PDB file of C-alpha atoms in Angstrom:
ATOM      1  CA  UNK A 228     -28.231 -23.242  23.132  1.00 50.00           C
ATOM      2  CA  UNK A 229     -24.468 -23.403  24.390  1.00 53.00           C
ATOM      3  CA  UNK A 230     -23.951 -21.836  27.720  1.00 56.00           C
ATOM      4  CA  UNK A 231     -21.128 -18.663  27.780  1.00 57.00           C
ATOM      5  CA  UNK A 232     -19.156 -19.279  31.060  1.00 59.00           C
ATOM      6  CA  UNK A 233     -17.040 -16.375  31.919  1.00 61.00           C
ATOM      7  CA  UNK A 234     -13.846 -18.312  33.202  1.00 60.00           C
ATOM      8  CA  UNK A 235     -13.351 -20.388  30.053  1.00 68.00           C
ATOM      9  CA  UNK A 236     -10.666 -18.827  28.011  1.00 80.00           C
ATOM     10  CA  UNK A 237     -11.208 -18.248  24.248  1.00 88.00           C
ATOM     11  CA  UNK A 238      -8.913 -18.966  21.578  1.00 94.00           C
ATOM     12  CA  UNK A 239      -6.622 -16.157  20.335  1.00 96.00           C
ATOM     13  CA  UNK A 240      -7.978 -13.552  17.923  1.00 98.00           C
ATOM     14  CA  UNK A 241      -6.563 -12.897  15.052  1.00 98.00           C
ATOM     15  CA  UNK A 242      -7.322  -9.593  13.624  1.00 98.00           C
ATOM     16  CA  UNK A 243      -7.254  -9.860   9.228  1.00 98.00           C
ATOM     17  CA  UNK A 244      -7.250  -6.497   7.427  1.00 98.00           C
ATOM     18  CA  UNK A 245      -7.519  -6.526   3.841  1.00 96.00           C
ATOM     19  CA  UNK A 246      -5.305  -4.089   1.926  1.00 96.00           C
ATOM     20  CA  UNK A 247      -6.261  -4.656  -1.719  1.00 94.00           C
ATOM     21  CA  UNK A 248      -5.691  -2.296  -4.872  1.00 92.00           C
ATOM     22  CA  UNK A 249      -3.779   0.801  -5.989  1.00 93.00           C
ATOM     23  CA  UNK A 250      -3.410   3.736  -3.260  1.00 95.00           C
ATOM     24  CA  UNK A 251      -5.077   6.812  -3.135  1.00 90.00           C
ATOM     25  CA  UNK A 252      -7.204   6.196  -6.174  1.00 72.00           C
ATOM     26  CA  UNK A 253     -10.366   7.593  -6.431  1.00 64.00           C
ATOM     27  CA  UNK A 254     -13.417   5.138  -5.720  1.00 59.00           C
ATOM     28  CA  UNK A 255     -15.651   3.400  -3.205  1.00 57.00           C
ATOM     29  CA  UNK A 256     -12.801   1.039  -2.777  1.00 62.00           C
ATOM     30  CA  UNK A 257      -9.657   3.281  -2.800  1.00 75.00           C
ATOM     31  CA  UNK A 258      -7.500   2.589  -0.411  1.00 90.00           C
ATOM     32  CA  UNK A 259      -6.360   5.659   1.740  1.00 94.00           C
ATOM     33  CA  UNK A 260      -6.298   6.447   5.187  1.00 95.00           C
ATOM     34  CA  UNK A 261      -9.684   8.225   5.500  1.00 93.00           C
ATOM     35  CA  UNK A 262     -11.362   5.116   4.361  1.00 92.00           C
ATOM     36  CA  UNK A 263      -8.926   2.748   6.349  1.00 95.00           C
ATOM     37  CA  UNK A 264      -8.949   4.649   9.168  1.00 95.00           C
ATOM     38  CA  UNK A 265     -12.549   3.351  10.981  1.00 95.00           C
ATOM     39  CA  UNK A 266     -11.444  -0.266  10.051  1.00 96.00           C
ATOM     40  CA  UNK A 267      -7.867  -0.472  11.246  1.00 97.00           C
ATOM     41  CA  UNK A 268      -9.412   1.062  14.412  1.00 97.00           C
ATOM     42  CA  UNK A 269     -12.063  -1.632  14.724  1.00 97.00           C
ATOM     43  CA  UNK A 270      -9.514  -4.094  13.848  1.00 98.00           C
ATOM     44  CA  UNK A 271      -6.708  -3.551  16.463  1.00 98.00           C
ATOM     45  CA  UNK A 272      -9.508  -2.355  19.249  1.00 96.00           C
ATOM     46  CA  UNK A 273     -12.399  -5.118  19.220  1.00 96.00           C
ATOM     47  CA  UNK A 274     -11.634  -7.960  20.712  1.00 93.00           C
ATOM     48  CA  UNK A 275      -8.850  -7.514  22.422  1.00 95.00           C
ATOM     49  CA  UNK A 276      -6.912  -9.580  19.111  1.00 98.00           C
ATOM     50  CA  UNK A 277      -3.581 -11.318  19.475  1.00 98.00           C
ATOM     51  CA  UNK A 278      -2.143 -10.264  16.327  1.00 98.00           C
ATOM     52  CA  UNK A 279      -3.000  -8.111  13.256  1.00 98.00           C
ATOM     53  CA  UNK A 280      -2.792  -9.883  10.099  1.00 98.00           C
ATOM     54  CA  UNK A 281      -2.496  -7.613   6.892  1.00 98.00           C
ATOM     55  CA  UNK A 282      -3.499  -9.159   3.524  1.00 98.00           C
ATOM     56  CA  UNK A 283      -1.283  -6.762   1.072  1.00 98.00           C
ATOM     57  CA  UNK A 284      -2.186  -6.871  -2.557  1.00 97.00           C
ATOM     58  CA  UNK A 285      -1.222  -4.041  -4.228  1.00 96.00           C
ATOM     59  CA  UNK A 286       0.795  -2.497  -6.760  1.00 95.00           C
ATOM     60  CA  UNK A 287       1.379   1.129  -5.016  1.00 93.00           C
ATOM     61  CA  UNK A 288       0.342   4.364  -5.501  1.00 93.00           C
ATOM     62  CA  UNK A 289       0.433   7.780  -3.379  1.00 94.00           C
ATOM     63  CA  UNK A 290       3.578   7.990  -1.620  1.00 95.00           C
ATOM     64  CA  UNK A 291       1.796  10.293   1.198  1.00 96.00           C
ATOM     65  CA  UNK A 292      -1.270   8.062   1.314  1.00 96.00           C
ATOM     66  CA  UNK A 293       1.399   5.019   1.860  1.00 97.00           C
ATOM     67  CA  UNK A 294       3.009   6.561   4.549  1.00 97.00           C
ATOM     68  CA  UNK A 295      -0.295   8.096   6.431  1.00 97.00           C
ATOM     69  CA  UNK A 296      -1.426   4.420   6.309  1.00 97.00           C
ATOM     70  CA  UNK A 297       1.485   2.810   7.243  1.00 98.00           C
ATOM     71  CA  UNK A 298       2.092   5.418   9.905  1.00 98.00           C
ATOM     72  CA  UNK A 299      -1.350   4.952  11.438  1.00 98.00           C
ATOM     73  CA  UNK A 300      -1.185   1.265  11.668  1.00 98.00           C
ATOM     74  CA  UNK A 301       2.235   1.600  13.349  1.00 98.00           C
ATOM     75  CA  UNK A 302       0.378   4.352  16.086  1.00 98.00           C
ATOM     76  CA  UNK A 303      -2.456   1.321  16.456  1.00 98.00           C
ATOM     77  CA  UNK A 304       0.332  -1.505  17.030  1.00 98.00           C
ATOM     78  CA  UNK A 305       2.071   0.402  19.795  1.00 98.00           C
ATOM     79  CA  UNK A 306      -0.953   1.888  21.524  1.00 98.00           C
ATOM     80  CA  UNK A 307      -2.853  -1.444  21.968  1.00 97.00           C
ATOM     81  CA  UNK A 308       1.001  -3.267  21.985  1.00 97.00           C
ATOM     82  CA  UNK A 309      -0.334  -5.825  19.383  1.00 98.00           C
ATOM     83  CA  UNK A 310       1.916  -7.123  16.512  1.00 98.00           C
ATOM     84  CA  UNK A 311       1.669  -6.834  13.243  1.00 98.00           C
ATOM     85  CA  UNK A 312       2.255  -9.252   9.986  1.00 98.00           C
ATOM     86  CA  UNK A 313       1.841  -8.934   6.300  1.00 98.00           C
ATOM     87  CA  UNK A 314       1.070 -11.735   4.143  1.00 98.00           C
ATOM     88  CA  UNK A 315       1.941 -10.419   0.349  1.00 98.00           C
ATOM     89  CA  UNK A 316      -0.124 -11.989  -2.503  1.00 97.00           C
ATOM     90  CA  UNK A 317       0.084 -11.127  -5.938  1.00 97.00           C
ATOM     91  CA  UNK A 318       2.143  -8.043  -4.894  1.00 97.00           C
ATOM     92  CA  UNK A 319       3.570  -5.446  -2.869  1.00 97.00           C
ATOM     93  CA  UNK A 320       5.185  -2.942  -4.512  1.00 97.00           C
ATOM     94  CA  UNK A 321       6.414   0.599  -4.489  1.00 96.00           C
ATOM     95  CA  UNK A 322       3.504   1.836  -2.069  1.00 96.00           C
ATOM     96  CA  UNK A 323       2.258  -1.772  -1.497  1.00 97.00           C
ATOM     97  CA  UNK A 324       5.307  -2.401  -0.326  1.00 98.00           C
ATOM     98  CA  UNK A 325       5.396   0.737   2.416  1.00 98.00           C
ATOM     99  CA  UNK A 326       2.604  -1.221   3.628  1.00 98.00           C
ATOM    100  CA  UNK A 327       3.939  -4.358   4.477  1.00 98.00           C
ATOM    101  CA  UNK A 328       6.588  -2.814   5.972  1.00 98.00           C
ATOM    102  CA  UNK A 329       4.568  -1.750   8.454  1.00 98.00           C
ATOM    103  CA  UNK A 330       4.180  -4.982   9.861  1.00 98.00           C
ATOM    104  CA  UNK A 331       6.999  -6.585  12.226  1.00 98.00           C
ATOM    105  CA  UNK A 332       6.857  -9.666   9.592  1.00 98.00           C
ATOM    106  CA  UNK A 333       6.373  -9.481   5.766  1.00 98.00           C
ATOM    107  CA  UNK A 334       5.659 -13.094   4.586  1.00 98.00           C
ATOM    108  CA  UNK A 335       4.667 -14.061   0.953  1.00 98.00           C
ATOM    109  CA  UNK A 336       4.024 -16.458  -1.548  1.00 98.00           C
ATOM    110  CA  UNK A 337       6.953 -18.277  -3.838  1.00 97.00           C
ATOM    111  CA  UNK A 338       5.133 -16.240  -6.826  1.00 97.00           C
ATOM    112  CA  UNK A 339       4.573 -12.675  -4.562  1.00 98.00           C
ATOM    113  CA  UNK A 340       5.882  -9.723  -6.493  1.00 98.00           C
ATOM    114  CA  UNK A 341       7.879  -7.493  -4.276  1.00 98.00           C
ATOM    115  CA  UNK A 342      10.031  -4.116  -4.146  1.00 97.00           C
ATOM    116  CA  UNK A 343       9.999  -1.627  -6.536  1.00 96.00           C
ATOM    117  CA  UNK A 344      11.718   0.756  -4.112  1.00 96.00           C
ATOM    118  CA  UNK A 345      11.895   3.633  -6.464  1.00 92.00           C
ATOM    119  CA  UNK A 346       9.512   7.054  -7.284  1.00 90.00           C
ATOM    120  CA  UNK A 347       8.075   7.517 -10.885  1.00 84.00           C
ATOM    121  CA  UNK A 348       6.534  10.230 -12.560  1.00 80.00           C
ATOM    122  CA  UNK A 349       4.869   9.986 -15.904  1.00 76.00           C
ATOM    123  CA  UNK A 350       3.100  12.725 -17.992  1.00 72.00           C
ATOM    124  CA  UNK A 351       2.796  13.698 -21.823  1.00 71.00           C
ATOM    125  CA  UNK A 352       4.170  16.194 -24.014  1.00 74.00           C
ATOM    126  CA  UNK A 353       1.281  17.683 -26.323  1.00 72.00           C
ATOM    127  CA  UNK A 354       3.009  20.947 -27.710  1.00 69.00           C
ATOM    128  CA  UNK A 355       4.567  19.901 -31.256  1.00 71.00           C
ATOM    129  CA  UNK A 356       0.719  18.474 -31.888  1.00 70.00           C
ATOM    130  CA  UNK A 357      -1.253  21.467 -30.961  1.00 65.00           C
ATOM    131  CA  UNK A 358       0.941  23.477 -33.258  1.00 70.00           C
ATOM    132  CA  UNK A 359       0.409  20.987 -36.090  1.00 75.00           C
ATOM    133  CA  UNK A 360      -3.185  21.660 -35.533  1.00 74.00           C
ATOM    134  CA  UNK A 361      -2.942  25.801 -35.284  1.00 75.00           C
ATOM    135  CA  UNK A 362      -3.484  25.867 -31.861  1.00 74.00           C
ATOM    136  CA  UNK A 363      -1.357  28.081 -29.737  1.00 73.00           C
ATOM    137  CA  UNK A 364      -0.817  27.417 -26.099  1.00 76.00           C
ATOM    138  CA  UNK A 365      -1.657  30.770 -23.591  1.00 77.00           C
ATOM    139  CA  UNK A 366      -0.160  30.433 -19.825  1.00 78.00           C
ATOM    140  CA  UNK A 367      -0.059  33.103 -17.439  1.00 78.00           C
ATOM    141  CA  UNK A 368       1.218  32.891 -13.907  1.00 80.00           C
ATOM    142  CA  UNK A 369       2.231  34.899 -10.916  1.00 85.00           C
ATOM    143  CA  UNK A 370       5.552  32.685  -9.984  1.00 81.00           C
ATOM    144  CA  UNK A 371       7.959  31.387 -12.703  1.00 78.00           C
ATOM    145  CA  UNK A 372       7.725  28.035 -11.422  1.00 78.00           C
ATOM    146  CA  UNK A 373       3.805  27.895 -11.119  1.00 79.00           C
ATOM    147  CA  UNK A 374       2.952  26.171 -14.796  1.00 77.00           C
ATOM    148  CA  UNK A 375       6.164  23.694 -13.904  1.00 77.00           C
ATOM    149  CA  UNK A 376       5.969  20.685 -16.682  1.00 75.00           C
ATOM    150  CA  UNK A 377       2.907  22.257 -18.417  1.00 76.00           C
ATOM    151  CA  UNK A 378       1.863  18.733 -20.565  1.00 78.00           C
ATOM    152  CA  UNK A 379       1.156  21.397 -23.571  1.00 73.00           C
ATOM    153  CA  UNK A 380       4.420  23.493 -23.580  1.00 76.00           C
ATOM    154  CA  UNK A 381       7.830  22.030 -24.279  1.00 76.00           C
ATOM    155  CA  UNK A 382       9.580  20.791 -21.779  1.00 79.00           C
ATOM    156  CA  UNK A 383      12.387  23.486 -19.918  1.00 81.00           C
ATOM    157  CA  UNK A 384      15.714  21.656 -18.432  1.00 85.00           C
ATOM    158  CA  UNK A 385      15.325  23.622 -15.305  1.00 85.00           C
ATOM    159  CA  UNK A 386      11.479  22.010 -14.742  1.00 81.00           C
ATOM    160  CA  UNK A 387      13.418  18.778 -15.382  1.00 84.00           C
ATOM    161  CA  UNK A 388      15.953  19.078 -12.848  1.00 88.00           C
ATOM    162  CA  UNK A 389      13.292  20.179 -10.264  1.00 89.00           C
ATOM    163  CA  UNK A 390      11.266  17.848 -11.015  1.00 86.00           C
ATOM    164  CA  UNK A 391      14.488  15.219 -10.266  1.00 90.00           C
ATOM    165  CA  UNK A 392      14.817  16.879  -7.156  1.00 93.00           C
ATOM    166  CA  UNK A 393      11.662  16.320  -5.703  1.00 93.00           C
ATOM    167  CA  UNK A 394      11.509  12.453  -6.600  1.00 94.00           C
ATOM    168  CA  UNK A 395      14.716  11.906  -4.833  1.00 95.00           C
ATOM    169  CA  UNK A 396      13.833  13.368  -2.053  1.00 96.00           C
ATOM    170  CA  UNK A 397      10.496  11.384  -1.989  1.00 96.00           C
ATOM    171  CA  UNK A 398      12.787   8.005  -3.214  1.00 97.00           C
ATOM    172  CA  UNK A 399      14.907   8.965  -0.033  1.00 96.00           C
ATOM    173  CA  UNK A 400      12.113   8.815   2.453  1.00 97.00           C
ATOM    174  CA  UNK A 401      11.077   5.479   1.147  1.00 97.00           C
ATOM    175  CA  UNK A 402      14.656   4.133   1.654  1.00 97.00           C
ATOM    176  CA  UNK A 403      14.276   5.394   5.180  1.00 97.00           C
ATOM    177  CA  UNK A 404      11.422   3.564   5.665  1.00 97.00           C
ATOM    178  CA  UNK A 405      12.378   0.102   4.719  1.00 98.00           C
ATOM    179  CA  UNK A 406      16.045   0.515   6.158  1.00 97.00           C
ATOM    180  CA  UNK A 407      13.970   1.672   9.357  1.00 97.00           C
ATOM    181  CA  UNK A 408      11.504  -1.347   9.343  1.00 97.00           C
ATOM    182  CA  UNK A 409      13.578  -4.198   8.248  1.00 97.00           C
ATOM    183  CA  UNK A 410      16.596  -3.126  10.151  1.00 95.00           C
ATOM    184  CA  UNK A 411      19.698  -5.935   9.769  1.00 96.00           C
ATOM    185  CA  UNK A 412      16.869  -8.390   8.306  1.00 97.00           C
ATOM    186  CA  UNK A 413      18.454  -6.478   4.792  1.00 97.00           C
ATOM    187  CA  UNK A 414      21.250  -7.699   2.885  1.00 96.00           C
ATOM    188  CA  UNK A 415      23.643  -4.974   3.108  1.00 93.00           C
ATOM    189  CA  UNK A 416      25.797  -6.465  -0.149  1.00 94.00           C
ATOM    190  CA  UNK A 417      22.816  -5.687  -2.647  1.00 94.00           C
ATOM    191  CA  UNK A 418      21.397  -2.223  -3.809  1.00 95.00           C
ATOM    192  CA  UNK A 419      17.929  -2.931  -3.269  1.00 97.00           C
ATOM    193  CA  UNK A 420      16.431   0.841  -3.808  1.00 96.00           C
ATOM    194  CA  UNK A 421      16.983   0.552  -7.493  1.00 96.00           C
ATOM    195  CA  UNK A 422      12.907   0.271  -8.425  1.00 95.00           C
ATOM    196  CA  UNK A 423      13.813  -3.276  -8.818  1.00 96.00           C
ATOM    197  CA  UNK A 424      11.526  -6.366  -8.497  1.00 97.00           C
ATOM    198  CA  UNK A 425      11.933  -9.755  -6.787  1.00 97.00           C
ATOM    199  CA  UNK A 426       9.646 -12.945  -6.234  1.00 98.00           C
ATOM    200  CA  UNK A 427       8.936 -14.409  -3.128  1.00 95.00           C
ATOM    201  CA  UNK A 428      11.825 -16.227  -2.671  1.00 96.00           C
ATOM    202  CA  UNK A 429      14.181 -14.450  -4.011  1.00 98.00           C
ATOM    203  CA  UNK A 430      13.284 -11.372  -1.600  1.00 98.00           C
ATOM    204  CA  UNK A 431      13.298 -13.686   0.988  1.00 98.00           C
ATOM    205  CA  UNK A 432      16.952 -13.830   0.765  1.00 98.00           C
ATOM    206  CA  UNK A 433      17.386 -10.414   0.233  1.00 98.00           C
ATOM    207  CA  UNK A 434      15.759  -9.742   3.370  1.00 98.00           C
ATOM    208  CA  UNK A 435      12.915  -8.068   2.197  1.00 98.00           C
ATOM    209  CA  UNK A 436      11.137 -10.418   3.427  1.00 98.00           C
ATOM    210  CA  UNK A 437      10.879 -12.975   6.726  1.00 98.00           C
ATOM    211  CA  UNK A 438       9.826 -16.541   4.706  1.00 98.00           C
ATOM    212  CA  UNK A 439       6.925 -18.064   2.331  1.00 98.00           C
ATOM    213  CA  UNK A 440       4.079 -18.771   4.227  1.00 98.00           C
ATOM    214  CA  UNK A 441       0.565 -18.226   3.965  1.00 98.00           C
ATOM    215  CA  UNK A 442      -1.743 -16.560   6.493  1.00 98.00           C
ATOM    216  CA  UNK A 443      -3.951 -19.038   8.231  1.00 98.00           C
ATOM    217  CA  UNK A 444      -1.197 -21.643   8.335  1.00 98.00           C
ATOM    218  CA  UNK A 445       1.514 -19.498   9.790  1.00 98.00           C
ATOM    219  CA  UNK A 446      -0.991 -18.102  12.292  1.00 98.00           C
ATOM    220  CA  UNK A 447      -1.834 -21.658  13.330  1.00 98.00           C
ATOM    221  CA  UNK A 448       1.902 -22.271  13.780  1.00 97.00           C
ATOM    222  CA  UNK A 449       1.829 -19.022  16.009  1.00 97.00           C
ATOM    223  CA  UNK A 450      -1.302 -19.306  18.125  1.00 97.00           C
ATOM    224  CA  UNK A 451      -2.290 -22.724  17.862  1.00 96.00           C
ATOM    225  CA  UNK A 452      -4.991 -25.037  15.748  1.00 96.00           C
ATOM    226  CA  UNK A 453      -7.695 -23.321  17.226  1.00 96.00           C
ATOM    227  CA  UNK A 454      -6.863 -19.592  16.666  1.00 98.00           C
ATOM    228  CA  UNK A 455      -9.573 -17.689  15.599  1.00 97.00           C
ATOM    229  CA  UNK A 456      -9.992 -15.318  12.521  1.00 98.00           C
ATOM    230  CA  UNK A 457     -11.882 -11.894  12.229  1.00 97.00           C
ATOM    231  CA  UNK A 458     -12.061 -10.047   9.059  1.00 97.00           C
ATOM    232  CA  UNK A 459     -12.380  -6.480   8.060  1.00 95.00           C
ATOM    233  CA  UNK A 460     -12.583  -4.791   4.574  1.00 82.00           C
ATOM    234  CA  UNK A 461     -13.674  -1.437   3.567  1.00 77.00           C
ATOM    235  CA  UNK A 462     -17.283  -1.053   3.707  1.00 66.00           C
ATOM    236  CA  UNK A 463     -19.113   0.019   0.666  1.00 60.00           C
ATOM    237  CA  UNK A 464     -21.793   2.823   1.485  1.00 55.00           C
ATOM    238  CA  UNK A 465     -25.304   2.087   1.078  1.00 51.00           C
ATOM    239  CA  UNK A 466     -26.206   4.010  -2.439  1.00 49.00           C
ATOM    240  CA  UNK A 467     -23.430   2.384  -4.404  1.00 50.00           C
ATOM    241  CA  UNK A 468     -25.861  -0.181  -5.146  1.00 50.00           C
ATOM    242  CA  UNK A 469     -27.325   2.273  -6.812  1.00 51.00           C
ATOM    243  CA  UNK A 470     -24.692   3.331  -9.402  1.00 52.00           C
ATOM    244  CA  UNK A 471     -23.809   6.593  -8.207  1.00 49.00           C
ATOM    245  CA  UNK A 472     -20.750   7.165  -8.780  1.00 51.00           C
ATOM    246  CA  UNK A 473     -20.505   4.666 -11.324  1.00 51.00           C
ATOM    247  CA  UNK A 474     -17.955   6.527 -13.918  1.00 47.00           C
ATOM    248  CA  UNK A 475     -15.807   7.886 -11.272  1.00 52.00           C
ATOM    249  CA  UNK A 476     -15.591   3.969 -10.449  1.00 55.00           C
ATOM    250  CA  UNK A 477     -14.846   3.192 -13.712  1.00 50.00           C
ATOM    251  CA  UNK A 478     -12.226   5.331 -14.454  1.00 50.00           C
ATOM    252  CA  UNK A 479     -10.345   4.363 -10.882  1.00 52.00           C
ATOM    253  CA  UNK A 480     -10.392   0.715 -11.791  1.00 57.00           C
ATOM    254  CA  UNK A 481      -8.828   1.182 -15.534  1.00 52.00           C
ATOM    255  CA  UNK A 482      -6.231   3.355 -13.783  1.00 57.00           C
ATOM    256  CA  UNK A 483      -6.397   0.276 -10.992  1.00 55.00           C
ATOM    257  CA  UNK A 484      -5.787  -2.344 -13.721  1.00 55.00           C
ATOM    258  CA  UNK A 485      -2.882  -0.394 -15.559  1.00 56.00           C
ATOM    259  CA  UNK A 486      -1.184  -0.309 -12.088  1.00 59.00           C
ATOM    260  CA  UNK A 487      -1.234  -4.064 -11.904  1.00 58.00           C
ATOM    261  CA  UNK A 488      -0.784  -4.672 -15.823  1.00 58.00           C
ATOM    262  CA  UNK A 489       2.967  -2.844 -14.855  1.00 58.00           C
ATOM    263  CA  UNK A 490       4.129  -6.372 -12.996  1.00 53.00           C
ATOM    264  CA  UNK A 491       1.767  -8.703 -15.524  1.00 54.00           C
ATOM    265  CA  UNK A 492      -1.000  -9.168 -13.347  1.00 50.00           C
TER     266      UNK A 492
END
């Protein structure tokens, strides 16, 4: 039995929140900030923790989802005035990237994928086959703009050019972002908001980045040998073990998987 004695100090805590997989995907392991929300509050409040550690792995996803959970995470850092740093494994970009950047450090691997500081938008145009076949497409709306990029009718230049407008305007609030998070850490000489991707070391000198490192050593190196660790990841409700669910799973982790394929992982 070892004895508790209130005036011996413990170790610093160390805080390690898993952020793992496209964003805003359905499934039980979808990351968006109604799920992360109960953990990143556990993480920053219990404890009392030194630092925050983020593991990022991901490709990207839902601009809005990035930004509510890179938004919340900033609210947590200030309010309990604990800092924040991302360690970057097999990637961070687009969206995984707006994560990290919500950390006061982004550090990665020599291998980490990072960037991709751009918007995308990808659809289908089915019209010239459904006529091949007989069929003829019927849309009626209330608002000229309402069946904008209908997958089924051909494309209209004006749909285009809104279309445009929109993921600037998105592309622009990402730009804001990173310039507002990495500050003068940037190289100013380089256009980095091209959709562009780097590895680790390459973004290290581009500033995207504060050095290669790994999490438990660079922690160490921070808060000594004896720093402890406390993990959280997103908790999987009881009756998924019993397949509910099971092709809405499916379908998220081909869509998942096609995400990652896009930097050959």
């Amino acid at each position: 039995m070892t004895l508790a004695l209130p005036f011996k100090k413990k170790p610093p805590l160390v805080a390690v929140v898993r952020l793992s997989g496209a964003i805003g995907l359905a499934g039980r392991g979808a990351l968006n900030d109604t799920t992360l929300a109960p953990m990143l509050e556990r993480a920053f409040r219990k404890g009392k923790p030194a630092a925050v550690a983020l593991e990022v792995n991901s490709p990207g996803g839902s601009p809005v989802q990035s930004s509510l959970i890179g938004a919340r995470i900033r609210r947590l850092a200030a309010e309990h005035e604990v800092p924040v740093y991302a360690f970057v494994e097999d990637v961070a970009a687009s969206g995984g990237y707006w994560l990290a950047c919500a950390a006061d450090e982004i550090w990665a691997d020599d291998s980490s994928v990072l960037g991709s500081i751009g918007v995308i938008s990808a659809s289908f145009g089915a019209h010239v086959f459904l006529a091949r076949q007989g069929f003829e497409r019927r849309v009626h709306t209330a608002g000229k703009s309402k069946s904008m990029l209908d997958p089924f009718s051909p494309e209209k230049k004006e749909d285009v050019t809104r279309l445009k407008g929109l993921l600037g305007d998105i592309h622009q609030n990402f730009i804001t972002h990173v310039k507002e998070r990495r500050g003068d850490r940037l190289d100013a000489t380089e256009d980095l908001f091209t959709g562009e991707v780097w590895l680790g070391a390459r973004a290290r000198d581009l500033g995207l980045i504060d050095g290669i490192a790994h999490l438990k050593p660079k922690m160490q190196e921070r808060f000594g040998d004896k720093v402890r660790f406390r993990r959280y990841g997103i908790r999987r409700p009881f009756w998924s073990r019993f397949g509910v669910h099971l092709a809405e799973d499916a379908l998220a982790g081909i869509e998942e998987r096609a995400a990652f394929a896009r930097f050959g992982l």
